[in-house]
mmCIF file of C-alpha atoms in Angstrom:
data_model
loop_
_atom_site.group_PDB
_atom_site.id
_atom_site.type_symbol
_atom_site.label_atom_id
_atom_site.label_comp_id
_atom_site.label_asym_id
_atom_site.label_seq_id
_atom_site.Cartn_x
_atom_site.Cartn_y
_atom_site.Cartn_z
ATOM 1 C CA MET Z 1 -58.353 29.283 -3.473
ATOM 2 C CA PRO Z 2 -56.069 28.528 -0.496
ATOM 3 C CA THR Z 3 -57.379 29.350 2.938
ATOM 4 C CA ALA Z 4 -55.542 31.663 5.317
ATOM 5 C CA ARG Z 5 -54.400 28.646 7.334
ATOM 6 C CA GLN Z 6 -52.996 26.951 4.205
ATOM 7 C CA ALA Z 7 -51.220 30.146 3.167
ATOM 8 C CA PHE Z 8 -49.731 30.498 6.635
ATOM 9 C CA ALA Z 9 -48.548 26.875 6.632
ATOM 10 C CA PHE Z 10 -47.007 27.327 3.195
ATOM 11 C CA SER Z 11 -45.194 30.447 4.393
ATOM 12 C CA VAL Z 12 -43.811 28.630 7.437
ATOM 13 C CA ILE Z 13 -42.559 25.729 5.318
ATOM 14 C CA SER Z 14 -40.998 28.123 2.800
ATOM 15 C CA LEU Z 15 -39.196 30.013 5.538
ATOM 16 C CA PHE Z 16 -37.935 26.741 7.038
ATOM 17 C CA ILE Z 17 -36.561 25.585 3.680
ATOM 18 C CA PHE Z 18 -35.012 29.002 3.037
ATOM 19 C CA PHE Z 19 -33.195 29.111 6.360
ATOM 20 C CA SER Z 20 -32.094 25.481 6.029
ATOM 21 C CA LEU Z 21 -30.605 26.160 2.616
ATOM 22 C CA SER Z 22 -29.050 29.371 3.882
ATOM 23 C CA ASP Z 23 -27.387 27.506 6.736
ATOM 24 C CA ALA Z 24 -26.044 24.906 4.313
ATOM 25 C CA ILE Z 25 -24.714 27.592 1.969
ATOM 26 C CA ILE Z 26 -23.107 29.493 4.833
ATOM 27 C CA GLU Z 27 -21.574 26.287 6.188
ATOM 28 C CA ASN Z 28 -20.136 25.391 2.772
ATOM 29 C CA ALA Z 29 -18.829 28.937 2.331
ATOM 30 C CA ASN Z 30 -17.155 28.745 5.723
ATOM 31 C CA THR Z 31 -15.635 25.386 4.779
ATOM 32 C CA ILE Z 32 -14.197 26.860 1.585
ATOM 33 C CA ARG Z 33 -12.829 29.926 3.381
ATOM 34 C CA ALA Z 34 -11.240 27.770 6.084
ATOM 35 C CA ALA Z 35 -9.636 25.493 3.506
ATOM 36 C CA ILE Z 36 -8.225 28.455 1.586
ATOM 37 C CA ALA Z 37 -7.011 30.319 4.655
ATOM 38 C CA ASN Z 38 -5.484 27.409 6.549
ATOM 39 C CA ARG Z 39 -4.812 24.890 3.781
ATOM 40 C CA ARG Z 40 -6.771 22.414 5.865
ATOM 41 C CA TYR Z 41 -8.569 19.680 4.023
ATOM 42 C CA PRO Z 42 -10.561 16.604 4.960
ATOM 43 C CA ASP Z 43 -8.570 13.403 5.378
ATOM 44 C CA PHE Z 44 -8.083 12.095 1.841
ATOM 45 C CA SER Z 45 -5.512 9.450 2.817
ATOM 46 C CA TYR Z 46 -7.750 6.828 4.479
ATOM 47 C CA TYR Z 47 -4.766 4.879 5.766
ATOM 48 C CA GLN Z 48 -5.290 1.272 6.799
ATOM 49 C CA ASN Z 49 -2.219 0.634 8.894
ATOM 50 C CA LEU Z 50 -2.042 -3.102 9.395
ATOM 51 C CA ARG Z 51 -3.663 -6.311 8.254
ATOM 52 C CA THR Z 52 -2.741 -9.640 9.801
ATOM 53 C CA LEU Z 53 -2.973 -12.699 7.551
ATOM 54 C CA SER Z 54 -4.061 -16.069 8.882
ATOM 55 C CA VAL Z 55 -2.478 -19.410 8.016
ATOM 56 C CA ASP Z 56 -5.182 -19.965 5.397
ATOM 57 C CA GLU Z 57 -4.506 -16.551 3.852
ATOM 58 C CA PHE Z 58 -0.753 -17.272 3.710
ATOM 59 C CA PRO Z 59 -0.551 -21.100 3.445
ATOM 60 C CA LEU Z 60 3.207 -21.501 3.526
ATOM 61 C CA GLY Z 61 2.976 -24.915 5.180
ATOM 62 C CA ASP Z 62 0.492 -26.417 2.704
ATOM 63 C CA SER Z 63 2.219 -28.502 0.026
ATOM 64 C CA LYS Z 64 -0.868 -28.304 -2.204
ATOM 65 C CA ARG Z 65 -0.922 -24.518 -2.268
ATOM 66 C CA ARG Z 66 1.480 -21.704 -3.182
ATOM 67 C CA VAL Z 67 1.926 -18.092 -2.190
ATOM 68 C CA ILE Z 68 2.866 -15.921 -5.184
ATOM 69 C CA VAL Z 69 4.097 -12.401 -4.411
ATOM 70 C CA VAL Z 70 4.373 -10.031 -7.391
ATOM 71 C CA GLY Z 71 6.598 -6.950 -7.579
ATOM 72 C CA ASP Z 72 5.628 -3.444 -8.705
ATOM 73 C CA VAL Z 73 3.293 -3.760 -11.714
ATOM 74 C CA HIS Z 74 2.780 -0.037 -12.486
ATOM 75 C CA GLY Z 75 -0.048 -0.692 -14.918
ATOM 76 C CA MET Z 76 1.983 -3.087 -17.087
ATOM 77 C CA ILE Z 77 -0.934 -5.389 -17.790
ATOM 78 C CA LYS Z 78 0.661 -7.506 -20.544
ATOM 79 C CA PRO Z 79 3.757 -8.495 -18.523
ATOM 80 C CA MET Z 80 1.511 -9.176 -15.525
ATOM 81 C CA ARG Z 81 -0.628 -11.566 -17.540
ATOM 82 C CA ALA Z 82 2.485 -13.181 -18.999
ATOM 83 C CA LEU Z 83 3.937 -13.654 -15.524
ATOM 84 C CA LEU Z 84 0.766 -15.237 -14.155
ATOM 85 C CA ASP Z 85 0.709 -17.571 -17.158
ATOM 86 C CA LYS Z 86 4.367 -18.457 -16.679
ATOM 87 C CA VAL Z 87 3.909 -19.450 -13.034
ATOM 88 C CA SER Z 88 0.679 -21.308 -13.931
ATOM 89 C CA TYR Z 89 -1.275 -19.274 -11.412
ATOM 90 C CA ASP Z 90 -4.358 -21.135 -10.200
ATOM 91 C CA GLU Z 91 -6.776 -18.852 -8.396
ATOM 92 C CA ALA Z 92 -8.496 -21.870 -6.834
ATOM 93 C CA THR Z 93 -5.435 -22.959 -4.842
ATOM 94 C CA ASP Z 94 -2.757 -20.252 -5.073
ATOM 95 C CA VAL Z 95 -2.673 -17.053 -3.034
ATOM 96 C CA LEU Z 96 -1.649 -14.000 -5.075
ATOM 97 C CA ILE Z 97 -0.213 -10.973 -3.256
ATOM 98 C CA HIS Z 98 1.183 -7.695 -4.627
ATOM 99 C CA VAL Z 99 3.656 -5.299 -2.983
ATOM 100 C CA GLY Z 100 1.928 -2.091 -4.108
ATOM 101 C CA ASP Z 101 2.360 0.419 -6.924
ATOM 102 C CA ILE Z 102 0.017 -1.521 -9.136
ATOM 103 C CA LEU Z 103 -0.928 1.762 -10.877
ATOM 104 C CA SER Z 104 0.544 4.639 -12.932
ATOM 105 C CA LYS Z 105 3.600 5.105 -15.133
ATOM 106 C CA GLY Z 106 2.636 2.225 -17.437
ATOM 107 C CA GLY Z 107 -0.170 4.037 -19.261
ATOM 108 C CA HIS Z 108 -3.742 4.912 -18.303
ATOM 109 C CA GLY Z 109 -5.375 1.966 -20.037
ATOM 110 C CA GLY Z 110 -2.977 -0.519 -18.503
ATOM 111 C CA SER Z 111 -3.472 0.939 -15.035
ATOM 112 C CA MET Z 112 -7.237 0.646 -15.354
ATOM 113 C CA ASP Z 113 -6.941 -2.963 -16.545
ATOM 114 C CA VAL Z 114 -4.634 -3.905 -13.672
ATOM 115 C CA LEU Z 115 -6.933 -2.197 -11.177
ATOM 116 C CA SER Z 116 -9.944 -3.968 -12.648
ATOM 117 C CA TYR Z 117 -8.231 -7.342 -12.255
ATOM 118 C CA MET Z 118 -7.013 -6.703 -8.710
ATOM 119 C CA ALA Z 119 -10.306 -5.245 -7.493
ATOM 120 C CA SER Z 120 -12.635 -7.762 -9.132
ATOM 121 C CA ASN Z 121 -10.600 -10.650 -7.711
ATOM 122 C CA ASN Z 122 -9.961 -8.898 -4.368
ATOM 123 C CA ILE Z 123 -6.241 -9.647 -4.588
ATOM 124 C CA THR Z 124 -4.368 -9.269 -1.308
ATOM 125 C CA GLY Z 125 -1.692 -6.581 -1.267
ATOM 126 C CA VAL Z 126 -0.349 -3.383 0.245
ATOM 127 C CA ARG Z 127 -0.506 0.228 -0.879
ATOM 128 C CA GLY Z 128 2.274 1.777 -2.875
ATOM 129 C CA ASN Z 129 3.051 5.483 -2.978
ATOM 130 C CA HIS Z 130 1.465 5.815 -6.428
ATOM 131 C CA ASP Z 131 -1.654 3.954 -5.319
ATOM 132 C CA GLN Z 132 -1.854 6.373 -2.392
ATOM 133 C CA LYS Z 133 -1.821 9.377 -4.724
ATOM 134 C CA VAL Z 134 -4.772 7.917 -6.624
ATOM 135 C CA ILE Z 135 -6.676 7.349 -3.367
ATOM 136 C CA GLU Z 136 -6.065 10.921 -2.255
ATOM 137 C CA TRP Z 137 -7.113 12.391 -5.595
ATOM 138 C CA ARG Z 138 -10.383 10.445 -5.499
ATOM 139 C CA GLY Z 139 -11.044 11.720 -1.989
ATOM 140 C CA TRP Z 140 -10.375 15.273 -3.167
ATOM 141 C CA ILE Z 141 -12.656 14.885 -6.200
ATOM 142 C CA ASN Z 142 -15.469 13.568 -4.007
ATOM 143 C CA TRP Z 143 -14.977 16.487 -1.620
ATOM 144 C CA ILE Z 144 -14.747 19.284 -4.192
ATOM 145 C CA ARG Z 145 -17.938 18.062 -5.850
ATOM 146 C CA THR Z 146 -19.842 18.601 -2.601
ATOM 147 C CA LEU Z 147 -18.986 22.310 -2.571
ATOM 148 C CA PRO Z 148 -21.362 24.698 -4.366
ATOM 149 C CA GLY Z 149 -19.984 25.285 -7.835
ATOM 150 C CA GLY Z 150 -17.157 22.791 -7.413
ATOM 151 C CA GLN Z 151 -18.375 20.223 -9.913
ATOM 152 C CA ARG Z 152 -19.099 22.934 -12.503
ATOM 153 C CA TRP Z 153 -15.603 24.410 -12.076
ATOM 154 C CA LEU Z 154 -13.987 20.999 -12.514
ATOM 155 C CA LYS Z 155 -16.016 20.316 -15.643
ATOM 156 C CA GLU Z 156 -15.144 23.685 -17.179
ATOM 157 C CA LYS Z 157 -11.437 23.316 -16.448
ATOM 158 C CA LEU Z 158 -11.354 19.767 -17.767
ATOM 159 C CA GLU Z 159 -12.947 20.857 -21.032
ATOM 160 C CA LYS Z 160 -10.523 23.757 -21.294
ATOM 161 C CA TYR Z 161 -7.520 21.529 -20.661
ATOM 162 C CA ALA Z 162 -8.748 18.989 -23.231
ATOM 163 C CA GLU Z 163 -8.559 21.734 -25.856
ATOM 164 C CA ALA Z 164 -5.056 22.728 -24.747
ATOM 165 C CA GLU Z 165 -3.929 19.104 -24.672
ATOM 166 C CA ALA Z 166 -5.188 18.611 -28.228
ATOM 167 C CA GLU Z 167 -2.991 21.548 -29.232
ATOM 168 C CA GLY Z 168 0.020 19.943 -27.576
ATOM 169 C CA VAL Z 169 0.254 22.288 -24.589
ATOM 170 C CA PRO Z 170 2.073 20.541 -21.694
ATOM 171 C CA LEU Z 171 -0.040 20.116 -18.563
ATOM 172 C CA GLU Z 172 2.370 21.925 -16.244
ATOM 173 C CA ARG Z 173 2.480 24.963 -18.550
ATOM 174 C CA TRP Z 174 -1.302 25.003 -18.852
ATOM 175 C CA ILE Z 175 -1.751 24.888 -15.065
ATOM 176 C CA LYS Z 176 0.730 27.719 -14.566
ATOM 177 C CA ARG Z 177 -1.113 29.855 -17.108
ATOM 178 C CA GLU Z 178 -4.531 29.078 -15.631
ATOM 179 C CA LYS Z 179 -3.432 29.968 -12.120
ATOM 180 C CA LYS Z 180 -2.085 33.263 -13.411
ATOM 181 C CA TYR Z 181 -5.306 34.369 -15.100
ATOM 182 C CA ASP Z 182 -7.966 32.551 -13.070
ATOM 183 C CA LYS Z 183 -8.182 34.395 -9.761
ATOM 184 C CA SER Z 184 -11.133 32.397 -8.439
ATOM 185 C CA LYS Z 185 -10.980 30.524 -5.144
ATOM 186 C CA TRP Z 186 -10.893 27.067 -6.717
ATOM 187 C CA TRP Z 187 -7.229 26.787 -7.592
ATOM 188 C CA LYS Z 188 -6.443 27.558 -3.968
ATOM 189 C CA LEU Z 189 -8.377 24.428 -2.991
ATOM 190 C CA VAL Z 190 -5.989 22.186 -4.927
ATOM 191 C CA PRO Z 191 -3.378 20.980 -2.384
ATOM 192 C CA LYS Z 192 0.163 22.207 -2.882
ATOM 193 C CA ASP Z 193 2.298 20.115 -5.259
ATOM 194 C CA TRP Z 194 -0.742 18.184 -6.550
ATOM 195 C CA VAL Z 195 -1.018 18.095 -10.348
ATOM 196 C CA LEU Z 196 -4.615 18.557 -11.439
ATOM 197 C CA PHE Z 197 -5.568 16.366 -14.446
ATOM 198 C CA GLY Z 198 -2.298 14.410 -14.188
ATOM 199 C CA GLU Z 199 -2.117 10.627 -14.494
ATOM 200 C CA HIS Z 200 -3.051 9.966 -10.860
ATOM 201 C CA TYR Z 201 -6.050 12.286 -11.184
ATOM 202 C CA LYS Z 202 -7.198 10.566 -14.370
ATOM 203 C CA ILE Z 203 -7.094 7.130 -12.754
ATOM 204 C CA ALA Z 204 -8.890 8.454 -9.677
ATOM 205 C CA ARG Z 205 -11.616 10.027 -11.799
ATOM 206 C CA ALA Z 206 -12.093 6.984 -14.020
ATOM 207 C CA MET Z 207 -12.205 4.223 -11.425
ATOM 208 C CA THR Z 208 -15.467 2.833 -10.110
ATOM 209 C CA ASN Z 209 -16.577 3.053 -6.504
ATOM 210 C CA ALA Z 210 -15.772 -0.643 -6.086
ATOM 211 C CA GLN Z 211 -12.237 -0.087 -7.369
ATOM 212 C CA TYR Z 212 -11.804 2.912 -5.079
ATOM 213 C CA ASN Z 213 -13.007 0.870 -2.111
ATOM 214 C CA TYR Z 214 -10.516 -1.856 -3.017
ATOM 215 C CA LEU Z 215 -7.620 0.606 -2.999
ATOM 216 C CA VAL Z 216 -8.773 2.077 0.306
ATOM 217 C CA SER Z 217 -8.914 -1.433 1.794
ATOM 218 C CA LEU Z 218 -5.213 -2.018 1.080
ATOM 219 C CA PRO Z 219 -3.122 -1.711 4.259
ATOM 220 C CA LEU Z 220 0.316 -0.210 4.610
ATOM 221 C CA THR Z 221 1.649 -3.413 6.153
ATOM 222 C CA LEU Z 222 0.767 -7.090 5.913
ATOM 223 C CA TYR Z 223 1.915 -9.116 8.899
ATOM 224 C CA ILE Z 224 1.993 -12.914 8.784
ATOM 225 C CA PRO Z 225 2.609 -14.295 12.297
ATOM 226 C CA SER Z 226 2.718 -17.927 11.179
ATOM 227 C CA ALA Z 227 5.583 -17.168 8.760
ATOM 228 C CA HIS Z 228 7.175 -14.394 10.854
ATOM 229 C CA THR Z 229 6.965 -12.186 7.772
ATOM 230 C CA TYR Z 230 6.097 -8.601 6.903
ATOM 231 C CA ILE Z 231 5.059 -7.393 3.442
ATOM 232 C CA VAL Z 232 5.332 -3.657 2.796
ATOM 233 C CA HIS Z 233 5.886 -1.388 -0.170
ATOM 234 C CA ALA Z 234 9.127 0.349 0.719
ATOM 235 C CA GLY Z 235 10.709 -1.223 3.796
ATOM 236 C CA LEU Z 236 10.869 -1.530 7.596
ATOM 237 C CA LEU Z 237 13.388 -0.499 10.202
ATOM 238 C CA PRO Z 238 14.406 -3.164 12.743
ATOM 239 C CA SER Z 239 15.441 -0.437 15.186
ATOM 240 C CA ASP Z 240 15.426 3.320 15.719
ATOM 241 C CA PRO Z 241 18.554 4.700 13.951
ATOM 242 C CA ASN Z 242 18.650 7.605 16.397
ATOM 243 C CA TYR Z 243 19.961 5.255 19.095
ATOM 244 C CA PRO Z 244 22.499 2.419 19.290
ATOM 245 C CA PHE Z 245 21.019 -0.968 18.436
ATOM 246 C CA ASN Z 246 21.343 -2.083 22.071
ATOM 247 C CA HIS Z 247 19.837 1.072 23.598
ATOM 248 C CA ARG Z 248 17.030 0.522 26.078
ATOM 249 C CA ARG Z 249 14.635 2.385 23.743
ATOM 250 C CA GLN Z 250 14.987 -0.318 21.098
ATOM 251 C CA PRO Z 251 12.210 -2.952 21.128
ATOM 252 C CA LEU Z 252 14.776 -5.723 20.548
ATOM 253 C CA ALA Z 253 17.594 -4.289 22.627
ATOM 254 C CA ARG Z 254 18.886 -7.513 24.183
ATOM 255 C CA VAL Z 255 19.183 -11.175 23.353
ATOM 256 C CA PRO Z 256 18.657 -12.566 26.843
ATOM 257 C CA ASN Z 257 18.985 -16.099 28.183
ATOM 258 C CA TYR Z 258 16.151 -18.285 29.407
ATOM 259 C CA PRO Z 259 15.151 -17.710 33.036
ATOM 260 C CA PRO Z 260 16.354 -20.194 35.686
ATOM 261 C CA ALA Z 261 14.570 -23.533 35.526
ATOM 262 C CA THR Z 262 11.465 -23.829 37.695
ATOM 263 C CA LYS Z 263 9.098 -26.678 38.338
ATOM 264 C CA SER Z 264 7.570 -26.209 34.901
ATOM 265 C CA GLY Z 265 11.000 -25.444 33.476
ATOM 266 C CA PRO Z 266 12.103 -23.598 30.337
ATOM 267 C CA LYS Z 267 10.390 -26.272 28.255
ATOM 268 C CA LYS Z 268 6.981 -24.901 29.164
ATOM 269 C CA LEU Z 269 8.111 -21.365 28.314
ATOM 270 C CA LYS Z 270 9.411 -22.518 24.954
ATOM 271 C CA ASN Z 271 6.492 -24.736 23.978
ATOM 272 C CA GLU Z 272 3.583 -22.668 25.243
ATOM 273 C CA THR Z 273 4.553 -19.071 25.906
ATOM 274 C CA LEU Z 274 7.397 -18.389 23.522
ATOM 275 C CA PRO Z 275 5.328 -18.360 20.283
ATOM 276 C CA ILE Z 276 3.019 -15.742 21.787
ATOM 277 C CA LEU Z 277 5.903 -13.637 23.034
ATOM 278 C CA ARG Z 278 7.596 -13.896 19.666
ATOM 279 C CA GLY Z 279 4.494 -12.508 18.016
ATOM 280 C CA LEU Z 280 4.418 -9.647 20.491
ATOM 281 C CA GLN Z 281 8.076 -9.005 19.776
ATOM 282 C CA GLU Z 282 7.367 -8.801 16.044
ATOM 283 C CA LEU Z 283 4.504 -6.384 16.618
ATOM 284 C CA ALA Z 284 6.794 -4.293 18.808
ATOM 285 C CA ILE Z 285 8.921 -3.595 15.736
ATOM 286 C CA LEU Z 286 5.871 -1.959 14.165
ATOM 287 C CA LYS Z 287 4.717 -0.197 17.318
ATOM 288 C CA ASP Z 288 7.883 0.839 19.150
ATOM 289 C CA VAL Z 289 10.204 1.923 16.328
ATOM 290 C CA PRO Z 290 9.012 5.517 15.711
ATOM 291 C CA GLN Z 291 9.921 5.554 12.009
ATOM 292 C CA ASN Z 292 7.723 2.489 11.508
ATOM 293 C CA THR Z 293 4.656 4.477 12.545
ATOM 294 C CA ILE Z 294 4.863 7.110 9.780
ATOM 295 C CA PRO Z 295 2.769 6.238 6.693
ATOM 296 C CA TRP Z 296 4.832 8.448 4.363
ATOM 297 C CA ASP Z 297 7.961 6.469 5.264
ATOM 298 C CA ILE Z 298 6.214 3.172 4.632
ATOM 299 C CA LEU Z 299 5.158 4.288 1.176
ATOM 300 C CA ASN Z 300 8.243 6.187 0.068
ATOM 301 C CA ILE Z 301 11.503 5.436 1.864
ATOM 302 C CA ARG Z 302 13.738 3.184 -0.157
ATOM 303 C CA SER Z 303 15.203 0.364 1.913
ATOM 304 C CA VAL Z 304 13.146 1.559 4.915
ATOM 305 C CA LEU Z 305 9.431 0.933 5.542
ATOM 306 C CA ASN Z 306 7.294 2.302 8.366
ATOM 307 C CA GLY Z 307 3.790 1.260 9.431
ATOM 308 C CA LYS Z 308 1.785 2.102 12.518
ATOM 309 C CA VAL Z 309 0.015 -0.519 14.622
ATOM 310 C CA THR Z 310 -3.372 0.755 15.753
ATOM 311 C CA ASN Z 311 -4.947 -2.354 17.238
ATOM 312 C CA GLY Z 312 -4.116 -5.783 18.562
ATOM 313 C CA TYR Z 313 -1.878 -6.785 21.451
ATOM 314 C CA THR Z 314 -1.211 -3.241 22.692
ATOM 315 C CA ARG Z 315 -2.198 -4.238 26.209
ATOM 316 C CA GLU Z 316 -0.125 -7.414 26.068
ATOM 317 C CA LEU Z 317 2.889 -5.501 24.776
ATOM 318 C CA ASN Z 318 2.780 -3.239 27.793
ATOM 319 C CA ILE Z 319 2.270 -6.140 30.192
ATOM 320 C CA THR Z 320 5.173 -8.169 28.813
ATOM 321 C CA LYS Z 321 7.751 -5.360 28.741
ATOM 322 C CA PRO Z 322 9.237 -6.560 32.075
ATOM 323 C CA MET Z 323 9.658 -10.009 30.475
ATOM 324 C CA LYS Z 324 12.146 -8.838 27.832
ATOM 325 C CA ASP Z 325 14.956 -10.311 29.896
ATOM 326 C CA ALA Z 326 13.446 -13.742 29.220
ATOM 327 C CA LEU Z 327 12.659 -13.250 25.527
ATOM 328 C CA PRO Z 328 15.183 -14.428 22.936
ATOM 329 C CA CYS Z 329 15.453 -12.535 19.665
ATOM 330 C CA TYR Z 330 14.358 -14.396 16.534
ATOM 331 C CA PRO Z 331 14.645 -13.285 12.894
ATOM 332 C CA SER Z 332 11.767 -12.137 10.729
ATOM 333 C CA THR Z 333 11.499 -11.793 6.963
ATOM 334 C CA ILE Z 334 10.434 -8.725 5.007
ATOM 335 C CA ILE Z 335 9.206 -8.625 1.399
ATOM 336 C CA TYR Z 336 9.068 -5.231 -0.319
ATOM 337 C CA GLY Z 337 9.056 -3.402 -3.664
ATOM 338 C CA HIS Z 338 9.598 0.273 -4.575
ATOM 339 C CA ALA Z 339 13.385 0.235 -5.158
ATOM 340 C CA ALA Z 340 13.564 -0.261 -8.927
ATOM 341 C CA SER Z 341 17.018 1.290 -9.079
ATOM 342 C CA ARG Z 342 18.304 -1.531 -6.898
ATOM 343 C CA GLY Z 343 16.427 -4.211 -8.800
ATOM 344 C CA LEU Z 344 15.767 -7.712 -7.576
ATOM 345 C CA ASP Z 345 17.448 -7.969 -4.194
ATOM 346 C CA VAL Z 346 17.289 -11.376 -2.498
ATOM 347 C CA LYS Z 347 18.920 -11.677 0.897
ATOM 348 C CA ARG Z 348 18.461 -14.202 3.692
ATOM 349 C CA TRP Z 349 15.852 -12.189 5.584
ATOM 350 C CA SER Z 350 14.752 -9.554 3.063
ATOM 351 C CA ILE Z 351 13.524 -9.789 -0.525
ATOM 352 C CA GLY Z 352 13.096 -6.773 -2.820
ATOM 353 C CA LEU Z 353 10.894 -7.520 -5.828
ATOM 354 C CA ASP Z 354 10.810 -4.301 -7.884
ATOM 355 C CA SER Z 355 12.864 -5.300 -10.913
ATOM 356 C CA GLY Z 356 11.910 -2.270 -13.017
ATOM 357 C CA CYS Z 357 9.171 -3.567 -15.297
ATOM 358 C CA VAL Z 358 7.925 -0.066 -16.083
ATOM 359 C CA TYR Z 359 11.477 0.783 -17.230
ATOM 360 C CA SER Z 360 11.427 -2.046 -19.807
ATOM 361 C CA ARG Z 361 13.285 -4.465 -17.549
ATOM 362 C CA ARG Z 362 11.502 -7.361 -15.814
ATOM 363 C CA LEU Z 363 8.430 -8.161 -13.749
ATOM 364 C CA THR Z 364 9.216 -10.565 -10.932
ATOM 365 C CA ALA Z 365 7.260 -13.004 -8.788
ATOM 366 C CA LEU Z 366 8.376 -14.769 -5.624
ATOM 367 C CA ILE Z 367 6.878 -18.249 -5.286
ATOM 368 C CA LEU Z 368 6.742 -19.593 -1.738
ATOM 369 C CA THR Z 369 6.253 -23.255 -0.890
ATOM 370 C CA PRO Z 370 7.017 -25.510 2.086
ATOM 371 C CA LYS Z 371 10.571 -26.757 2.551
ATOM 372 C CA SER Z 372 9.580 -30.199 1.345
ATOM 373 C CA HIS Z 373 8.109 -28.771 -1.866
ATOM 374 C CA HIS Z 374 11.379 -28.135 -3.668
ATOM 375 C CA LYS Z 375 11.545 -25.997 -6.803
ATOM 376 C CA THR Z 376 14.510 -25.645 -9.136
ATOM 377 C CA LEU Z 377 14.144 -22.233 -10.694
ATOM 378 C CA ARG Z 378 17.134 -19.942 -10.679
ATOM 379 C CA VAL Z 379 17.149 -16.729 -8.626
ATOM 380 C CA GLN Z 380 17.106 -14.024 -11.254
ATOM 381 C CA ASP Z 381 19.104 -10.907 -10.458
ATOM 382 C CA ASP Z 382 18.533 -7.551 -12.117
ATOM 383 C CA ASN Z 383 20.330 -8.472 -15.347
ATOM 384 C CA MET Z 384 18.336 -8.346 -18.515
ATOM 385 C CA ASP Z 385 17.661 -11.185 -20.936
ATOM 386 C CA ARG Z 386 20.721 -13.141 -21.975
ATOM 387 C CA GLU Z 387 22.435 -12.333 -25.214
ATOM 388 C CA ASP Z 388 21.616 -15.804 -26.528
ATOM 389 C CA GLY Z 389 17.913 -15.058 -26.077
ATOM 390 C CA ARG Z 390 17.333 -17.708 -23.418
ATOM 391 C CA ASP Z 391 15.306 -16.788 -20.350
ATOM 392 C CA PRO Z 392 17.693 -17.133 -17.399
ATOM 393 C CA THR Z 393 14.883 -18.002 -14.984
ATOM 394 C CA THR Z 394 14.374 -21.380 -16.649
ATOM 395 C CA GLU Z 395 17.843 -22.659 -15.806
ATOM 396 C CA ALA Z 396 18.030 -25.269 -13.063
ATOM 397 C CA ASN Z 397 19.508 -24.200 -9.768
ATOM 398 C CA ASN Z 398 18.715 -24.502 -6.092
ATOM 399 C CA SER Z 399 15.858 -22.545 -4.596
ATOM 400 C CA PHE Z 400 16.623 -20.484 -1.517
ATOM 401 C CA PRO Z 401 15.424 -20.697 2.095
ATOM 402 C CA PHE Z 402 12.498 -18.521 3.062
ATOM 403 C CA GLY Z 403 12.115 -17.842 6.750
ATOM 404 C CA GLU Z 404 12.364 -20.974 8.848
ATOM 405 C CA MET Z 405 9.812 -23.209 7.166
ATOM 406 C CA GLY Z 406 9.679 -22.369 3.472
ATOM 407 C CA ARG Z 407 11.481 -22.234 0.162
ATOM 408 C CA GLY Z 408 11.428 -19.403 -2.317
ATOM 409 C CA THR Z 409 11.955 -19.322 -6.049
ATOM 410 C CA ILE Z 410 12.061 -16.340 -8.378
ATOM 411 C CA VAL Z 411 10.296 -16.243 -11.737
ATOM 412 C CA SER Z 412 10.332 -13.203 -14.011
ATOM 413 C CA VAL Z 413 9.286 -12.102 -17.489
ATOM 414 C CA SER Z 414 10.661 -9.449 -19.795
ATOM 415 C CA CYS Z 415 8.796 -6.139 -19.981
ATOM 416 C CA ARG Z 416 10.262 -5.049 -23.314
#
């Protein structure tokens, strides 16, 4: 029989637990009400703005190694494997990089296989707009499951939709009907224009924590100082289109001359200081062009990419602004995907690699080697296979210059 002291202690502990649980329930209820009333949600985006690659991570000057950049895969696992076989990809020496949109459109199973390969091998790359949707759905799923009753509601709706799907009811029609008859709070917690149980949701729900962490680790922009190169999904702006190219607001507004010779002379500036200033100039494109600081633009704008710099050289950029008069303007190279309608688009300082694999066209890889390591594969445009059945990428032709110190060749495979 418990003593009075034991009974009192038990009562105190019970009251403590009760009030603690009550506080948690009230807090969760307030969170739900706030989300419904204000359409305010936790940050599901988890943007990683910029990653800078070292010489070892982008070994353009090493004749024994290659950099292989692959265009938009979109879950097309068979063409991806065929392409890696065709270029004789060697994970021990080659560096493989993707330009984003590795997921969706190509089927659920293919997307999961591509994600498994990329995540398990920690392949370097950037986020695409479809990858971003998967990241955001996983963040939402994790959040909704923390709310009282959220996991049960999801389970019930998923089971209900599975029955409707088996009967051939289109998802959009089912959602519209459910929202009409289900007046509970939960539908209001699904962000506007998000499609519950769509392909991005299914990938987000099925992927492992390790695969989710891999996607979250992908930056919006890869910057390679040693090669003066940017890799993004959709594009970058060299200047703010709201002003003339030579306006003082532009980070590269002038192409000035060297300063007058001093005791050390321009040679010292060129040999010692200029490489650093050039790097700062390249970062200024990311930091000082407003459109290049908006993640949505980076992921979605065709022919224009925008990424925000959040660390590195900010102090030096401010310090060296008065030195712009002494800083020549040098070119940089950008590699991107996203624009399947344009197809393979190789120019002197920009290379678009989305050749429409998911639309039964081609999957393309850009192989980068030093200038001395000459390849003879033809640059493949967005034409399909030849009528005679021969693969046009096997025909001998000159490779093309990449940046100032490399050569590029294009290899592609059919996605039919």
